[in-house]
Short mmCIF file of C-alpha atoms in Angstrom, two decimals:
data_model
loop_
_atom_site.label_atom_id
_atom_site.label_comp_id
_atom_site.label_asym_id
_atom_site.label_seq_id
_atom_site.Cartn_x
_atom_site.Cartn_y
_atom_site.Cartn_z
CA MET A 1230 106.73 92.91 38.91
CA SER A 1231 105.53 89.23 39.69
CA ASP A 1232 102.56 90.02 43.06
CA PRO A 1233 102.10 86.31 43.83
CA ALA A 1234 100.01 87.61 47.34
CA LEU A 1235 97.87 89.89 45.32
CA ASP A 1236 97.05 87.87 42.32
CA ALA A 1237 96.42 84.95 45.70
CA LEU A 1238 93.89 87.81 47.12
CA PHE A 1239 91.19 87.91 44.05
CA LEU A 1240 90.95 84.59 43.70
CA PRO A 1241 88.19 83.72 46.57
CA LEU A 1242 85.76 86.67 44.80
CA GLU A 1243 87.27 85.20 41.33
CA GLN A 1244 84.71 81.85 42.63
CA ARG A 1245 82.52 83.75 44.01
CA GLN A 1246 83.38 81.85 47.05
CA ILE A 1247 83.10 85.92 48.69
CA PRO A 1248 80.80 88.41 46.67
CA TRP A 1249 81.94 91.54 45.00
CA PRO A 1250 78.88 94.01 47.55
CA ASP A 1251 77.35 96.65 45.26
CA ASP A 1252 78.94 99.18 47.74
CA GLY A 1253 82.57 98.51 46.75
CA ALA A 1254 84.88 97.43 49.21
CA LEU A 1255 88.26 99.41 50.41
CA PHE A 1256 91.54 97.82 50.07
CA LEU A 1257 93.99 98.11 52.78
CA ARG A 1258 97.98 98.71 51.85
CA ALA A 1259 96.76 98.15 48.37
CA ARG A 1260 98.96 97.17 44.69
CA PRO A 1261 98.94 97.69 42.08
CA GLY A 1262 98.25 95.24 39.44
CA VAL A 1263 96.89 92.28 36.63
CA PRO A 1264 94.04 91.74 39.84
CA THR A 1265 93.03 95.48 39.96
CA THR A 1266 92.82 96.05 36.33
CA GLY A 1267 90.49 96.60 33.49
CA GLY A 1268 87.49 98.46 36.21
CA ARG A 1269 86.83 94.22 36.93
CA TRP A 1270 85.92 96.18 40.71
CA PRO A 1271 83.34 99.06 40.50
CA GLY A 1272 83.80 100.67 43.87
CA LEU A 1273 87.25 99.71 45.00
CA VAL A 1274 88.84 102.42 47.58
CA CYS A 1275 92.61 101.76 48.47
CA GLU A 1276 94.81 102.75 50.87
CA GLN A 1277 98.22 103.08 50.31
CA SER A 1278 101.12 105.37 52.78
CA PHE A 1279 104.29 104.64 50.42
CA LYS A 1280 103.93 106.63 47.88
CA PRO A 1281 105.47 105.09 45.02
CA LEU A 1282 102.82 103.22 45.10
CA HIS A 1283 99.90 105.19 45.86
CA ALA A 1284 101.16 107.08 42.22
CA ALA A 1285 100.83 104.09 40.69
CA LEU A 1286 97.64 102.68 41.57
CA GLN A 1287 96.50 106.80 40.54
CA ARG A 1288 98.47 105.85 37.41
CA ALA A 1289 96.20 102.47 37.37
CA GLY A 1290 93.15 104.90 37.68
CA LEU A 1291 92.08 102.69 40.51
CA ASP A 1292 90.36 105.47 43.63
CA ALA A 1293 93.11 105.79 46.37
CA LEU A 1294 92.91 107.58 50.40
CA PRO A 1295 95.68 110.31 50.68
CA GLY A 1296 98.36 108.24 52.17
CA ASP A 1297 100.75 111.57 52.63
CA ALA A 1298 100.19 111.63 56.84
CA GLY A 1299 100.18 108.42 56.90
CA ASP A 1300 96.44 107.66 58.76
CA VAL A 1301 93.53 108.65 57.01
CA ALA A 1302 89.84 107.97 58.53
CA LEU A 1303 88.53 105.08 56.90
CA PRO A 1304 84.77 104.16 55.09
CA ARG A 1305 83.06 101.94 56.47
CA LYS A 1306 82.70 98.56 53.28
CA PRO A 1307 80.83 95.77 53.50
CA LEU A 1308 83.91 93.80 52.56
CA VAL A 1309 87.52 94.60 53.17
CA LEU A 1310 90.11 93.17 51.32
CA VAL A 1311 93.67 93.33 53.40
CA LEU A 1312 97.54 92.34 52.17
CA PRO A 1313 98.84 92.23 55.89
CA PRO A 1314 102.62 93.53 55.91
CA ARG A 1315 105.52 91.68 57.88
CA GLN A 1316 105.95 93.14 60.32
CA ARG A 1317 104.62 92.09 63.06
CA ASP A 1318 102.52 93.94 65.00
CA GLU A 1319 102.11 95.92 62.28
CA SER A 1320 99.70 93.25 60.63
CA ARG A 1321 97.74 92.21 63.45
CA ALA A 1322 96.54 96.21 63.78
CA VAL A 1323 95.72 96.03 60.11
CA LEU A 1324 94.05 93.08 60.44
CA ALA A 1325 92.51 94.93 63.32
CA ARG A 1326 91.88 98.56 61.83
CA ALA A 1327 89.90 96.03 58.90
CA LEU A 1328 87.64 94.51 61.51
CA GLN A 1329 86.74 97.28 62.81
CA ALA A 1330 85.89 98.77 58.52
CA VAL A 1331 84.57 96.43 57.71
CA THR A 1332 80.43 96.81 57.99
CA PRO A 1333 78.65 94.26 60.46
CA GLY A 1334 78.27 90.31 58.27
CA GLY A 1335 80.94 92.21 55.87
CA TRP A 1336 83.67 90.22 54.97
CA VAL A 1337 88.01 90.80 55.61
CA LEU A 1338 89.73 88.42 52.45
CA ALA A 1339 93.82 88.78 52.99
CA SER A 1340 96.76 87.43 51.73
CA VAL A 1341 100.24 86.76 52.46
CA SER A 1342 103.31 84.76 51.19
CA ASN A 1343 104.14 81.60 52.81
CA ASP A 1344 107.51 83.36 53.41
CA GLU A 1345 105.65 85.49 54.89
CA GLY A 1346 104.06 85.28 58.54
CA ALA A 1347 101.44 83.76 56.08
CA LYS A 1348 100.09 80.46 59.14
CA SER A 1349 100.45 83.40 61.42
CA ALA A 1350 98.62 86.15 59.64
CA GLN A 1351 96.29 83.37 58.63
CA ASP A 1352 95.86 82.73 63.00
CA ASP A 1353 95.95 86.15 63.42
CA LEU A 1354 92.32 86.56 62.21
CA ALA A 1355 91.07 83.55 63.55
CA LYS A 1356 92.13 85.16 66.71
CA LEU A 1357 89.68 88.20 66.04
CA ALA A 1358 86.93 87.45 64.18
CA GLY A 1359 86.55 83.56 65.63
CA ASN A 1360 86.18 82.20 62.44
CA ILE A 1361 87.92 81.44 59.01
CA GLY A 1362 87.90 80.39 56.02
CA ALA A 1363 91.20 79.47 53.62
CA LEU A 1364 92.81 78.25 49.72
CA SER A 1365 96.84 78.11 48.59
CA LYS A 1366 97.88 78.89 45.42
CA HIS A 1367 100.85 80.60 44.60
CA LYS A 1368 102.78 79.95 47.09
CA CYS A 1369 100.48 82.03 49.80
CA ARG A 1370 97.69 81.86 51.61
CA VAL A 1371 94.83 83.42 51.45
CA PHE A 1372 92.08 83.53 54.30
CA TRP A 1373 88.93 85.34 54.79
CA ALA A 1374 86.45 86.02 58.34
CA GLN A 1375 83.13 87.26 58.37
CA ALA A 1376 82.39 90.48 61.06
CA GLY A 1377 79.81 88.35 62.89
CA ASP A 1378 78.41 87.71 66.80
CA THR A 1379 82.66 85.44 66.80
CA VAL A 1380 84.12 89.08 67.06
CA ASP A 1381 86.32 90.06 69.66
CA THR A 1382 86.05 93.66 69.79
CA ALA A 1383 87.83 93.48 73.00
CA LEU A 1384 91.46 92.07 70.98
CA VAL A 1385 90.30 93.61 67.87
CA GLU A 1386 90.24 97.23 70.11
CA THR A 1387 93.60 96.56 71.70
CA TRP A 1388 95.66 95.31 69.07
CA ALA A 1389 95.00 98.00 66.29
CA ARG A 1390 96.68 100.27 69.04
CA LEU A 1391 99.79 98.09 68.18
CA ASP A 1392 100.65 100.48 65.11
CA ARG A 1393 100.22 103.56 67.50
CA PRO A 1394 103.83 105.93 67.42
CA ARG A 1395 104.72 105.40 70.51
CA GLU A 1396 108.45 106.47 72.70
CA VAL A 1397 111.34 105.17 71.33
CA LEU A 1398 115.71 105.50 72.75
CA GLY A 1399 114.47 106.83 76.09
CA GLY A 1400 112.21 109.28 74.59
CA ARG A 1401 113.83 110.95 72.05
CA PHE A 1402 111.50 109.83 69.49
CA HIS A 1403 108.84 109.09 68.64
CA SER A 1404 107.97 105.79 66.70
CA ARG A 1405 106.05 102.66 65.11
CA PRO A 1406 106.26 99.43 64.19
CA GLY A 1407 106.71 98.67 60.46
CA VAL A 1408 109.17 102.05 60.39
CA PHE A 1409 112.64 101.01 59.01
CA ALA A 1410 114.89 100.86 62.24
CA TRP A 1411 111.64 101.26 63.99
CA ASP A 1412 112.49 100.64 67.67
CA ARG A 1413 115.91 101.66 67.19
CA ILE A 1414 119.11 104.02 65.60
CA ASP A 1415 120.33 102.51 62.22
CA PRO A 1416 124.35 101.62 63.04
CA ALA A 1417 124.99 102.58 59.47
CA SER A 1418 122.91 106.26 60.06
CA ALA A 1419 124.25 106.40 63.39
CA LEU A 1420 128.13 105.80 61.65
CA LEU A 1421 127.12 108.63 59.64
CA ALA A 1422 126.06 110.70 61.64
CA SER A 1423 129.70 110.60 64.26
CA HIS A 1424 131.79 111.77 60.44
CA LEU A 1425 129.35 114.54 59.67
CA PRO A 1426 130.98 117.54 60.40
CA THR A 1427 129.92 120.47 61.83
CA THR A 1428 130.79 123.04 59.13
CA LEU A 1429 127.86 122.82 57.06
CA ALA A 1430 125.95 124.72 56.55
CA GLY A 1431 122.99 126.78 54.47
CA ARG A 1432 120.54 124.39 52.89
CA GLY A 1433 119.83 120.63 53.57
CA ALA A 1434 118.55 118.35 52.13
CA ASP A 1435 118.30 114.47 53.79
CA LEU A 1436 116.38 111.92 51.02
CA GLY A 1437 114.82 109.14 52.24
CA ALA A 1438 114.48 110.54 56.29
CA GLY A 1439 112.79 107.90 58.49
CA TYR A 1440 111.32 108.65 61.27
CA GLY A 1441 114.02 111.50 61.50
CA TYR A 1442 117.34 110.63 63.65
CA LEU A 1443 119.68 111.29 60.28
CA SER A 1444 118.12 114.94 60.27
CA ALA A 1445 117.49 115.12 63.73
CA GLU A 1446 121.72 114.56 64.13
CA LEU A 1447 122.31 117.21 61.25
CA LEU A 1448 120.25 120.04 62.81
CA GLN A 1449 121.96 119.37 66.27
CA ARG A 1450 125.32 118.82 65.26
CA CYS A 1451 125.82 121.52 62.40
CA LYS A 1452 123.84 124.99 63.79
CA GLY A 1453 124.30 126.76 60.14
CA ILE A 1454 121.78 125.04 58.53
CA THR A 1455 119.10 127.84 57.67
CA ALA A 1456 116.65 125.53 56.39
CA LEU A 1457 116.42 121.44 55.82
CA ASP A 1458 113.98 119.28 53.32
CA VAL A 1459 113.20 116.48 54.95
CA PHE A 1460 111.97 113.60 51.98
CA GLU A 1461 110.41 110.32 52.77
CA ALA A 1462 107.84 107.64 49.88
CA GLU A 1463 106.55 106.27 53.60
CA GLY A 1464 103.48 108.47 55.32
CA ARG A 1465 103.54 106.52 58.77
CA ALA A 1466 107.13 107.56 58.55
CA LEU A 1467 107.12 111.07 57.46
CA THR A 1468 104.31 112.36 60.33
CA LEU A 1469 106.97 110.35 63.11
CA ALA A 1470 109.97 113.07 60.96
CA ARG A 1471 107.15 115.85 61.79
CA ARG A 1472 107.11 114.89 64.99
CA ASN A 1473 110.57 113.88 66.07
CA LEU A 1474 111.43 117.33 64.59
CA SER A 1475 109.24 119.67 65.34
CA ALA A 1476 110.29 118.44 69.80
CA LEU A 1477 113.95 120.47 68.29
CA GLY A 1478 112.45 124.14 67.73
CA ALA A 1479 115.13 123.93 65.96
CA GLY A 1480 116.01 127.56 64.34
CA ALA A 1481 115.51 125.47 60.83
CA THR A 1482 113.08 126.51 58.72
CA LEU A 1483 111.82 122.41 57.95
CA THR A 1484 110.15 121.55 54.67
CA TYR A 1485 108.94 118.14 54.79
CA HIS A 1486 107.87 115.74 51.68
CA TRP A 1487 105.78 113.29 51.27
CA HIS A 1488 107.98 112.10 47.34
CA ASP A 1489 109.31 108.62 46.14
CA VAL A 1490 112.99 110.19 45.62
CA THR A 1491 114.03 108.62 43.32
CA THR A 1492 111.85 110.60 40.02
CA GLY A 1493 113.76 113.71 41.98
CA VAL A 1494 113.99 116.64 44.42
CA PRO A 1495 114.20 120.18 43.79
CA GLN A 1496 117.93 121.51 43.24
CA GLY A 1497 119.97 124.64 45.13
CA TYR A 1498 120.96 122.23 48.74
CA ASP A 1499 124.18 123.16 49.62
CA VAL A 1500 124.06 119.77 51.16
CA ILE A 1501 122.77 115.98 51.59
CA VAL A 1502 122.55 113.64 52.65
CA SER A 1503 120.47 110.50 53.06
CA ASN A 1504 120.95 106.67 54.86
CA PRO A 1505 119.24 105.28 50.92
CA PRO A 1506 116.59 102.51 51.16
CA PHE A 1507 117.84 98.83 48.93
CA HIS A 1508 114.72 97.26 49.11
CA ALA A 1509 111.48 97.88 48.15
CA HIS A 1510 108.21 96.78 49.34
CA GLY A 1511 109.45 93.35 48.52
CA ARG A 1512 112.14 91.70 50.55
CA GLU A 1513 114.26 91.23 46.99
CA GLY A 1514 117.41 93.46 46.58
CA ARG A 1515 117.33 97.45 44.49
CA PRO A 1516 119.95 98.83 44.60
CA ASP A 1517 118.83 100.87 41.52
CA ILE A 1518 117.24 102.30 43.85
CA GLY A 1519 120.11 103.92 45.68
CA ARG A 1520 121.70 104.76 42.56
CA ALA A 1521 118.43 106.31 41.48
CA PHE A 1522 119.50 108.82 45.41
CA ILE A 1523 122.60 109.24 44.09
CA GLY A 1524 121.46 110.83 40.45
CA ALA A 1525 118.32 113.10 42.05
CA ALA A 1526 121.28 114.12 44.95
CA ALA A 1527 123.52 115.39 42.07
CA VAL A 1528 120.77 117.25 39.88
CA ALA A 1529 119.66 118.94 43.73
CA LEU A 1530 122.66 120.43 44.78
CA LYS A 1531 124.56 123.32 43.89
CA PRO A 1532 127.97 123.20 42.10
CA GLY A 1533 130.41 123.12 44.77
CA GLY A 1534 128.33 121.05 47.73
CA ALA A 1535 127.91 117.96 49.25
CA LEU A 1536 126.31 114.75 50.13
CA TRP A 1537 127.29 112.42 52.55
CA LEU A 1538 125.75 109.64 52.10
CA VAL A 1539 125.93 105.51 53.78
CA ALA A 1540 125.11 102.37 52.03
CA ASN A 1541 126.02 98.47 52.90
CA ARG A 1542 129.87 98.15 51.31
CA HIS A 1543 129.38 95.72 48.97
CA LEU A 1544 126.36 98.01 47.34
CA PRO A 1545 127.56 99.20 43.53
CA TYR A 1546 127.26 102.36 43.78
CA GLU A 1547 130.99 103.80 43.19
CA GLU A 1548 130.02 103.87 39.17
CA VAL A 1549 127.04 106.39 39.37
CA LEU A 1550 129.89 108.26 41.54
CA ASP A 1551 131.95 108.81 40.00
CA ALA A 1552 130.44 109.53 36.67
CA ARG A 1553 127.78 112.02 39.48
CA PHE A 1554 130.05 113.47 41.09
CA SER A 1555 133.61 115.38 40.42
CA GLU A 1556 135.13 114.52 43.98
CA VAL A 1557 134.23 110.97 45.97
CA ASN A 1558 136.33 109.99 48.96
CA GLU A 1559 134.81 106.82 51.38
CA ILE A 1560 135.24 108.84 54.77
CA ALA A 1561 135.15 106.37 57.42
CA SER A 1562 133.95 102.33 57.15
CA SER A 1563 133.06 99.85 59.84
CA GLY A 1564 133.27 96.61 57.73
CA ALA A 1565 129.73 96.70 57.40
CA PHE A 1566 129.18 100.05 56.43
CA LYS A 1567 131.20 102.65 54.08
CA VAL A 1568 130.46 106.77 54.65
CA ILE A 1569 130.51 108.84 51.55
CA HIS A 1570 132.11 112.43 50.99
CA ALA A 1571 130.95 113.59 47.30
CA VAL A 1572 131.69 117.12 45.58
CA ARG A 1573 129.69 118.43 42.92
CA ALA A 1574 132.13 120.18 40.69
CA ARG A 1575 131.68 123.92 40.56
CA ALA A 1576 130.82 126.08 38.03
CA THR A 1577 133.36 127.27 35.58
CA PRO A 1578 132.85 130.90 34.11
CA ALA A 1579 132.65 131.24 31.05
CA ARG A 1580 135.44 132.61 28.74
CA HIS A 1581 135.23 135.18 26.69
CA ARG A 1582 135.54 135.97 23.33
CA ALA A 1583 138.75 138.23 22.59
#
């Protein structure tokens, strides 16, 4: 898959405008791709908290720091590469962490697509470091700064705190910038929660749990839930879900999984709830992710088990639902969203030979 920002990021190194250090480099929000293949950059250490990308980095033979906790201790390196995220506070925090991780006199090198806020990100690094170099390629800006006397250490410390978990929604939850619907209740999830029957019971799972809103609603509304497995691919969000759900003091047994649901989940659930993502790390729509969530749920449910799903109305999930479940009903609609209740077929008793 094309990744222009990643391709552009390595140009200053390939053109030797910035030297590759003998001690290697740290790569924040790393993604695998052509520039990182073939062991061209010895000593490259990658940080990535999104499970599918983390797994892809490892498959590519790259050294990836553990990402299941969302925040890891970063090694200090004379070069720090960054692919800043789209959310502004999160982006500023990542650039600040890069300057905290780079050794004195080292370089911070970043790349952002023009349509993802490249100019703003470049300006932010200039504010932090006080010096900047830049070039444009592949409809991206690549920019770099040296960690010297011009670095505004007070601003670095301030911006590094922008990504810290903080109370949201009147203190009901903790969240952080960049997590899905980080400072609000997603209206689709709220619609699904409002239609969950209080009679749901047994072993449950939340596929793509985010900071834990749907899991919290399920536990609070459905006292018959005895165990809940929380699946989330973004380590930064899973850390929040642990914090938010443990604060409930629920009677159910809670288990947390830093996991890519599209690869499948364990079997044996009585009920599954999900508001599946329909984007990956880019802006392009990915309805295949939601279809994979539905397929994973169909396999994971016990016979007679139920999937409670919410999705944008335009997403084409009906075909896979009808193919994988014996009963599919649209329970509610807000115009923009649809709530689906789907039941896995019950086991058919084996026939006895005469």
